[in-house]
Short mmCIF file of C-alpha atoms in Angstrom, two decimals:
data_model
loop_
_atom_site.label_atom_id
_atom_site.label_comp_id
_atom_site.label_asym_id
_atom_site.label_seq_id
_atom_site.Cartn_x
_atom_site.Cartn_y
_atom_site.Cartn_z
CA MET O 1 153.66 107.31 91.06
CA LEU O 2 151.42 104.40 91.93
CA GLN O 3 152.58 100.96 90.95
CA GLU O 4 150.41 98.30 89.36
CA GLY O 5 147.76 96.96 91.69
CA GLU O 6 148.67 99.41 94.47
CA ALA O 7 145.67 100.62 96.45
CA SER O 8 144.94 104.29 96.86
CA PRO O 9 142.88 105.30 99.93
CA ARG O 10 142.63 108.88 98.60
CA ILE O 11 140.94 107.76 95.38
CA ILE O 12 138.53 105.49 97.29
CA LYS O 13 137.63 108.38 99.59
CA ASP O 14 137.28 110.93 96.79
CA GLN O 15 135.33 108.76 94.35
CA ASP O 16 132.16 110.61 93.27
CA ARG O 17 132.97 113.46 95.68
CA GLY O 18 135.70 115.76 96.98
CA TRP O 19 138.69 116.00 94.67
CA ALA O 20 136.76 114.16 91.96
CA TRP O 21 134.89 117.38 91.21
CA ILE O 22 138.15 119.29 90.82
CA VAL O 23 139.26 116.63 88.33
CA LEU O 24 135.92 117.05 86.55
CA ILE O 25 136.42 120.81 86.22
CA ALA O 26 139.92 120.24 84.84
CA THR O 27 138.51 117.70 82.37
CA VAL O 28 135.91 120.24 81.22
CA LEU O 29 138.70 122.71 80.44
CA VAL O 30 140.80 120.05 78.71
CA GLN O 31 137.91 119.07 76.44
CA GLY O 32 137.25 122.71 75.61
CA LEU O 33 140.91 123.21 74.70
CA THR O 34 141.20 120.00 72.67
CA LEU O 35 137.94 118.71 71.19
CA GLY O 36 136.46 122.20 71.00
CA PHE O 37 139.47 123.72 69.24
CA PRO O 38 138.97 122.33 65.67
CA SER O 39 135.58 124.09 65.50
CA CYS O 40 137.35 127.41 64.90
CA ILE O 41 139.33 126.26 61.85
CA GLY O 42 136.42 127.06 59.52
CA VAL O 43 136.87 130.74 60.42
CA PHE O 44 140.36 130.68 58.87
CA PHE O 45 139.38 128.52 55.89
CA LYS O 46 139.08 131.24 53.24
CA ASP O 47 142.22 133.10 54.42
CA LEU O 48 144.31 129.91 54.38
CA GLN O 49 142.90 129.03 50.98
CA HIS O 50 143.79 132.48 49.63
CA ASP O 51 147.30 132.71 51.14
CA PHE O 52 148.37 129.24 49.99
CA HIS O 53 146.44 129.32 46.68
CA ALA O 54 144.81 126.01 47.57
CA THR O 55 141.60 124.24 46.60
CA ASN O 56 138.79 123.34 48.98
CA SER O 57 140.05 119.77 49.22
CA GLU O 58 143.67 120.77 49.85
CA THR O 59 142.73 123.26 52.57
CA SER O 60 140.35 120.84 54.28
CA TRP O 61 143.19 118.35 54.83
CA PHE O 62 144.47 120.64 57.60
CA PRO O 63 141.46 120.30 59.97
CA SER O 64 141.01 116.69 58.85
CA ILE O 65 144.54 115.72 59.88
CA MET O 66 144.21 117.56 63.18
CA THR O 67 140.91 115.89 64.07
CA ALA O 68 141.95 112.46 62.79
CA VAL O 69 145.23 112.44 64.76
CA LEU O 70 143.31 113.71 67.80
CA HIS O 71 141.25 110.52 67.65
CA ALA O 72 143.92 108.13 66.36
CA GLY O 73 146.42 108.78 69.13
CA GLY O 74 144.54 106.47 71.49
CA PRO O 75 146.96 103.49 71.53
CA LEU O 76 150.02 105.70 72.02
CA CYS O 77 148.13 107.56 74.73
CA SER O 78 147.34 104.23 76.41
CA ILE O 79 151.05 103.38 76.50
CA LEU O 80 151.91 106.75 78.04
CA VAL O 81 149.09 106.49 80.58
CA GLU O 82 150.31 103.04 81.66
CA ARG O 83 153.95 104.09 81.85
CA PHE O 84 153.69 107.63 83.25
CA GLY O 85 150.10 108.08 84.42
CA CYS O 86 147.30 110.40 83.29
CA ARG O 87 148.81 113.52 84.86
CA ILE O 88 152.08 113.42 82.91
CA THR O 89 150.31 112.35 79.71
CA ILE O 90 147.95 115.33 79.82
CA MET O 91 150.80 117.74 80.49
CA VAL O 92 152.90 116.32 77.63
CA GLY O 93 149.86 116.67 75.38
CA GLY O 94 149.42 120.31 76.34
CA LEU O 95 153.08 121.00 75.58
CA LEU O 96 152.85 119.36 72.14
CA SER O 97 149.64 121.24 71.30
CA GLY O 98 151.16 124.58 72.20
CA VAL O 99 154.40 123.95 70.33
CA GLY O 100 152.50 122.76 67.25
CA MET O 101 150.38 125.90 67.02
CA VAL O 102 153.33 128.23 67.64
CA ALA O 103 155.29 126.48 64.88
CA SER O 104 152.31 126.65 62.52
CA ALA O 105 152.36 130.45 62.72
CA PHE O 106 155.62 130.35 60.72
CA SER O 107 154.40 127.89 58.06
CA ASN O 108 155.21 128.78 54.47
CA SER O 109 153.21 126.00 52.84
CA LEU O 110 150.20 123.81 53.47
CA GLY O 111 152.55 120.86 53.96
CA GLU O 112 154.19 122.59 56.92
CA LEU O 113 150.74 123.45 58.28
CA TYR O 114 149.71 119.78 57.99
CA LEU O 115 152.75 118.78 60.07
CA THR O 116 152.63 121.47 62.76
CA ALA O 117 149.03 122.47 63.46
CA GLY O 118 147.67 119.27 61.92
CA PHE O 119 149.82 116.41 63.22
CA ILE O 120 151.71 117.81 66.23
CA THR O 121 148.81 119.78 67.69
CA GLY O 122 146.41 116.94 66.93
CA LEU O 123 148.67 114.42 68.68
CA GLY O 124 149.07 116.63 71.73
CA SER O 125 145.32 117.18 71.91
CA SER O 126 144.83 113.42 71.69
CA PHE O 127 147.08 112.79 74.69
CA SER O 128 145.32 115.41 76.81
CA PHE O 129 141.78 114.56 75.80
CA GLN O 130 141.93 110.77 76.02
CA ALA O 131 143.92 110.70 79.25
CA GLY O 132 141.35 113.07 80.75
CA ILE O 133 138.49 110.79 79.73
CA THR O 134 140.30 107.77 81.20
CA VAL O 135 141.03 109.34 84.59
CA LEU O 136 137.43 110.57 84.85
CA GLY O 137 136.19 106.98 84.60
CA TYR O 138 138.15 106.09 87.75
CA TYR O 139 137.13 109.11 89.80
CA PHE O 140 133.40 108.57 89.17
CA MET O 141 131.41 105.38 89.56
CA GLN O 142 127.81 106.00 90.67
CA ARG O 143 127.65 109.39 88.95
CA ARG O 144 129.66 108.44 85.90
CA ALA O 145 126.89 109.24 83.38
CA LEU O 146 126.47 112.72 84.84
CA ALA O 147 130.24 113.27 85.05
CA ASN O 148 130.71 112.35 81.38
CA ALA O 149 127.87 114.65 80.35
CA LEU O 150 129.25 117.54 82.39
CA ALA O 151 132.77 116.93 81.06
CA SER O 152 131.48 117.02 77.50
CA THR O 153 130.12 120.53 78.10
CA GLY O 154 133.76 121.57 77.81
CA VAL O 155 133.48 120.82 74.10
CA SER O 156 130.35 122.99 73.97
CA ILE O 157 132.05 125.88 75.75
CA GLY O 158 135.00 125.55 73.39
CA MET O 159 132.74 125.49 70.34
CA THR O 160 130.98 128.62 71.61
CA LEU O 161 134.08 130.67 72.41
CA TRP O 162 136.71 129.50 69.90
CA PRO O 163 134.93 130.77 66.73
CA LEU O 164 134.12 134.18 68.28
CA ILE O 165 137.66 134.62 69.60
CA SER O 166 139.09 133.41 66.30
CA GLN O 167 137.05 135.86 64.23
CA TYR O 168 138.11 138.74 66.47
CA LEU O 169 141.79 137.79 66.33
CA LEU O 170 141.63 137.21 62.58
CA ASP O 171 140.16 140.67 61.99
CA GLU O 172 142.65 142.34 64.31
CA MET O 173 145.95 140.57 63.58
CA GLY O 174 145.62 137.91 60.87
CA TRP O 175 145.76 134.12 61.05
CA ARG O 176 149.49 133.80 61.80
CA ASN O 177 149.40 135.90 64.98
CA SER O 178 146.15 134.20 65.93
CA PHE O 179 147.81 130.78 65.73
CA LEU O 180 150.69 132.10 67.82
CA ILE O 181 148.27 133.16 70.56
CA PHE O 182 146.45 129.83 70.31
CA GLY O 183 149.72 128.08 71.10
CA GLY O 184 149.92 129.90 74.41
CA VAL O 185 146.28 129.16 75.23
CA LEU O 186 146.66 125.43 74.58
CA LEU O 187 149.53 125.27 77.07
CA ASN O 188 146.87 125.57 79.77
CA CYS O 189 146.29 121.84 79.31
CA CYS O 190 149.50 121.44 81.34
CA VAL O 191 147.88 123.30 84.23
CA CYS O 192 144.78 121.10 84.01
CA GLY O 193 146.92 117.97 83.98
CA ALA O 194 148.69 119.06 87.15
CA VAL O 195 145.51 118.56 89.22
CA MET O 196 145.01 114.96 88.01
CA ARG O 197 146.22 112.95 90.99
CA PRO O 198 147.45 109.45 90.08
CA VAL O 199 144.81 106.72 90.12
CA PRO O 200 145.28 102.97 90.61
CA VAL O 201 145.20 100.99 87.37
CA LYS O 202 144.99 97.22 87.57
CA LEU O 203 146.31 95.75 84.35
CA THR O 204 145.12 92.32 83.31
CA ALA O 205 147.24 91.94 80.22
CA LEU O 206 150.84 90.88 80.44
CA SER O 207 153.46 93.48 79.67
CA PRO O 208 155.84 92.94 76.75
CA LYS O 209 158.74 92.75 79.19
CA SER O 210 157.14 90.06 81.31
CA CYS O 211 156.14 88.10 78.21
CA SER O 212 159.71 88.22 76.98
CA GLU O 213 161.08 87.10 80.33
CA GLN O 214 158.62 84.23 80.60
CA SER O 215 159.10 83.05 77.05
CA ALA O 216 162.89 83.31 77.27
CA GLY O 217 163.07 81.37 80.52
CA GLY O 218 165.03 78.09 80.16
CA MET O 219 166.31 78.94 76.65
CA PRO O 220 170.10 78.85 76.63
CA ASN O 221 171.82 81.00 74.00
CA GLY O 222 172.98 79.17 70.93
CA ASN O 223 170.49 76.32 71.24
CA THR O 224 168.97 76.11 67.75
CA SER O 225 166.43 73.51 68.84
CA HIS O 226 164.52 76.30 70.56
CA HIS O 227 164.39 78.60 67.53
CA LYS O 228 160.77 77.73 66.85
CA GLU O 229 159.83 78.44 70.45
CA GLN O 230 161.59 81.81 70.25
CA CYS O 231 159.59 82.74 67.16
CA GLN O 232 156.41 81.72 68.90
CA SER O 233 157.37 83.79 71.92
CA ARG O 234 157.83 86.87 69.71
CA PHE O 235 154.40 86.27 68.22
CA THR O 236 153.00 85.98 71.74
CA VAL O 237 154.55 89.33 72.68
CA CYS O 238 153.03 91.01 69.60
CA SER O 239 149.62 89.52 70.26
CA GLN O 240 149.78 90.66 73.88
CA ILE O 241 150.65 94.20 72.79
CA LEU O 242 147.71 94.28 70.34
CA LYS O 243 145.42 92.92 73.02
CA LYS O 244 146.64 95.41 75.57
CA TYR O 245 146.60 98.62 73.57
CA LEU O 246 144.18 98.03 70.68
CA ALA O 247 141.65 95.59 72.22
CA PHE O 248 141.39 93.41 69.13
CA ASP O 249 140.33 90.52 71.37
CA ILE O 250 137.37 92.56 72.62
CA PHE O 251 136.51 93.60 69.07
CA CYS O 252 136.40 89.96 67.93
CA LYS O 253 134.52 88.56 70.93
CA ASN O 254 132.25 91.41 72.08
CA LYS O 255 129.53 91.90 69.45
CA GLY O 256 128.19 94.99 71.18
CA TYR O 257 131.58 96.69 71.05
CA GLN O 258 132.06 95.57 67.45
CA ILE O 259 128.72 96.93 66.19
CA TYR O 260 129.02 100.16 68.17
CA THR O 261 132.55 100.86 66.96
CA LEU O 262 131.75 100.23 63.30
CA GLY O 263 128.55 102.28 63.50
CA VAL O 264 130.23 105.31 65.06
CA THR O 265 133.11 105.02 62.56
CA TRP O 266 130.67 105.33 59.68
CA MET O 267 128.71 108.14 61.37
CA VAL O 268 131.64 110.50 61.95
CA MET O 269 132.47 110.68 58.23
CA GLY O 270 129.69 113.23 57.82
CA PHE O 271 129.38 114.33 61.43
CA VAL O 272 132.36 116.72 61.29
CA LEU O 273 131.55 118.34 57.93
CA PRO O 274 129.42 121.24 59.26
CA LEU O 275 132.21 122.28 61.63
CA VAL O 276 134.58 122.58 58.65
CA TYR O 277 132.36 123.92 55.89
CA LEU O 278 129.41 125.73 57.51
CA VAL O 279 131.21 129.07 57.99
CA PRO O 280 132.67 129.31 54.46
CA TYR O 281 129.35 128.04 53.04
CA ALA O 282 127.47 130.85 54.79
CA ILE O 283 130.01 133.48 53.67
CA LEU O 284 129.75 132.24 50.08
CA ASN O 285 125.99 132.80 50.24
CA GLY O 286 126.27 136.41 51.36
CA VAL O 287 126.35 136.10 55.15
CA GLU O 288 128.68 138.49 56.98
CA GLU O 289 131.82 136.92 58.41
CA GLN O 290 130.93 137.71 62.04
CA LYS O 291 127.43 136.29 61.64
CA ALA O 292 128.81 133.22 59.87
CA ALA O 293 131.23 132.53 62.74
CA PHE O 294 128.33 132.99 65.17
CA LEU O 295 126.61 129.94 63.62
CA ILE O 296 129.21 127.64 65.15
CA SER O 297 128.84 129.47 68.45
CA ILE O 298 125.09 128.78 68.35
CA ILE O 299 125.84 125.07 68.09
CA GLY O 300 128.24 125.30 71.02
CA PHE O 301 125.92 127.45 73.17
CA ILE O 302 122.99 125.04 72.88
CA ASN O 303 125.36 122.17 73.66
CA ILE O 304 126.29 123.78 76.99
CA PHE O 305 122.76 123.26 78.31
CA MET O 306 121.68 120.20 76.36
CA ARG O 307 124.61 117.93 77.21
CA PRO O 308 124.06 117.96 80.99
CA MET O 309 120.34 117.41 80.39
CA ALA O 310 121.15 114.45 78.15
CA GLY O 311 123.48 113.10 80.84
CA LEU O 312 120.81 113.40 83.53
CA LEU O 313 118.23 111.79 81.25
CA SER O 314 120.51 108.88 80.37
CA GLY O 315 121.29 108.40 84.07
CA LEU O 316 117.66 107.57 84.89
CA SER O 317 116.99 103.98 85.86
CA VAL O 318 114.61 103.57 82.92
CA PHE O 319 117.57 103.94 80.53
CA THR O 320 119.85 101.51 82.34
CA GLY O 321 121.16 99.16 79.68
CA LYS O 322 119.22 101.08 77.00
CA ARG O 323 121.40 104.12 76.43
CA ILE O 324 122.42 102.73 73.04
CA TYR O 325 118.83 103.27 71.78
CA LEU O 326 118.84 106.88 72.92
CA PHE O 327 122.19 107.33 71.19
CA SER O 328 120.89 105.75 67.96
CA ALA O 329 117.85 108.07 67.91
CA ALA O 330 120.16 111.09 68.26
CA VAL O 331 122.33 109.87 65.37
CA MET O 332 119.25 109.53 63.15
CA LEU O 333 118.08 113.06 64.02
CA ASN O 334 121.57 114.40 63.36
CA GLY O 335 121.63 112.92 59.87
CA LEU O 336 118.13 114.15 59.00
CA SER O 337 118.92 117.67 60.24
CA ASN O 338 121.20 118.22 57.26
CA LEU O 339 118.13 118.30 55.03
CA ILE O 340 117.27 121.66 56.62
CA CYS O 341 120.59 123.14 55.55
CA ALA O 342 120.14 121.75 52.05
CA ALA O 343 116.70 123.35 51.73
CA SER O 344 117.90 126.97 51.89
CA SER O 345 120.99 129.08 52.51
CA LYS O 346 119.13 131.95 54.20
CA TYR O 347 120.64 132.94 57.53
CA SER O 348 117.40 132.31 59.44
CA ILE O 349 117.22 128.78 58.01
CA LEU O 350 120.87 128.19 58.89
CA VAL O 351 120.12 129.22 62.49
CA VAL O 352 117.28 126.67 62.62
CA TYR O 353 119.62 124.06 61.15
CA CYS O 354 122.28 124.81 63.76
CA SER O 355 119.70 124.52 66.55
CA VAL O 356 118.41 121.10 65.46
CA TYR O 357 121.90 119.86 64.67
CA SER O 358 123.13 121.02 68.07
CA VAL O 359 120.36 119.20 69.99
CA SER O 360 121.24 115.89 68.34
CA MET O 361 124.95 116.61 68.69
CA SER O 362 124.48 117.21 72.42
CA VAL O 363 122.98 113.79 73.01
CA ILE O 364 125.66 112.12 70.86
CA GLY O 365 128.44 113.93 72.71
CA ALA O 366 127.00 113.16 76.14
CA LEU O 367 126.54 109.44 75.43
CA LEU O 368 129.43 108.61 73.09
CA PHE O 369 131.88 107.45 75.77
CA GLN O 370 129.24 106.49 78.31
CA VAL O 371 127.86 103.86 75.91
CA LEU O 372 131.40 102.65 75.31
CA MET O 373 131.86 102.27 79.08
CA ASP O 374 128.62 100.30 79.14
CA VAL O 375 129.74 97.76 76.54
CA VAL O 376 133.28 97.13 77.83
CA GLU O 377 134.69 96.64 81.31
CA MET O 378 136.42 99.63 82.89
CA ASP O 379 139.77 97.85 83.27
CA ARG O 380 139.88 97.45 79.45
CA PHE O 381 138.39 100.84 78.65
CA SER O 382 141.69 102.53 77.79
CA SER O 383 142.61 99.90 75.19
CA ALA O 384 139.04 99.72 73.88
CA LEU O 385 139.08 103.50 73.48
CA GLY O 386 142.33 103.22 71.53
CA LEU O 387 140.89 100.97 68.80
CA PHE O 388 137.62 102.89 68.85
CA THR O 389 139.31 106.22 68.14
CA ILE O 390 141.70 104.80 65.53
CA LEU O 391 138.82 103.52 63.42
CA GLU O 392 137.03 106.83 63.92
CA SER O 393 140.06 108.75 62.73
CA ILE O 394 140.09 107.02 59.34
CA THR O 395 136.68 108.35 58.31
CA ILE O 396 137.29 111.70 60.02
CA LEU O 397 140.46 112.07 57.94
CA ILE O 398 138.87 111.34 54.56
CA GLY O 399 135.44 112.94 55.11
CA PRO O 400 136.13 116.68 54.59
CA PRO O 401 138.63 116.23 51.70
CA LEU O 402 136.21 113.91 49.91
CA ALA O 403 133.44 116.46 50.34
CA GLY O 404 135.69 119.24 49.06
CA LYS O 405 136.88 117.15 46.11
CA ARG O 406 133.38 116.01 45.18
CA TYR O 407 132.17 119.51 44.43
CA THR O 408 133.96 122.43 42.83
CA GLY O 409 131.83 124.87 44.86
CA ILE O 410 131.92 124.88 48.62
CA GLY O 411 128.15 125.14 48.96
CA PRO O 412 127.28 121.47 48.39
CA SER O 413 130.22 120.44 50.54
CA GLY O 414 128.78 122.22 53.50
CA THR O 415 125.58 120.25 53.25
CA ALA O 416 127.03 116.87 52.38
#
């Protein structure tokens, strides 16, 4: 494993070419297995609700916990990436994801499902997904916008395939056996992680160990006159840890990062609702189960083509330094698209809604991390991503349960 500050001729040679494209392919698969996976939970919503005799709000906590932990694991992922590298972190994440889904197949209550498929699988997906995003930023420099857009197509492929596969498995063998199979599929993140060659990471923040050694230097044991200095040294260590893994210093000083983080945090509260409630909403309004599951696949299929186009568009020189405006326009279109779904529950109208929603979602997905890379320096990206995803996870966690609790019928929840 590379040490801090150690040069890597292979990475310099392969940047934007060669092995970088193999890493990109692996990242596409990782995103399809992690970020794309929660899109299929809506297929199992009614069965889980029936088997556990749960309300809409209680059942929706399962995908909410999974998605929230997937985003909130950033700081812990940063620690693992620093200590063990991206390759090991991705492989550990794949192992956790697989174990979580296998264990969830034997759940006897929603509480057990929250812990296994929700927390454990979500945490494993977080490790794999965020470490993959981090390593991609080092392998690509000149073509980073395109690489991020292409990598995000993995989410689109996952959103296209997961619901169709889930509906087939649910019809053939029930949700428990389906979850058991999913556990084996998610283990493929370990294979993807194996191709991530170590990259050089130059750390600017002091490590807790070095801070302790520096602050403890010249302090003989038993000398009470230095008690105040020891307390201050502990505070210094804590502040260095927060700076290193949660980027609070960037949040306080960088207004662009501050505004972007808070804006995205507010946006994702409603952004994930269609992926949770659209399928059961369609079924409730008389749509066949297979056709209802196909709605999510429509969103994913359009994303496959639109995300690379959005990446190419944002990579043009005219958008240099202005990608945030393109991102903001996509967010506005995404919010307004929900008015289509609220207008009618006919299947043809729902298809139109999915198409418009998917176009805006494609641009958001392609630019989400690229804009973040634009507003913070790459050597602080991992820690900036940690705070960014933690704040995201709060609204992702409470969004679906609030929507389910607000209405006794699932229809309004799907269009919230």
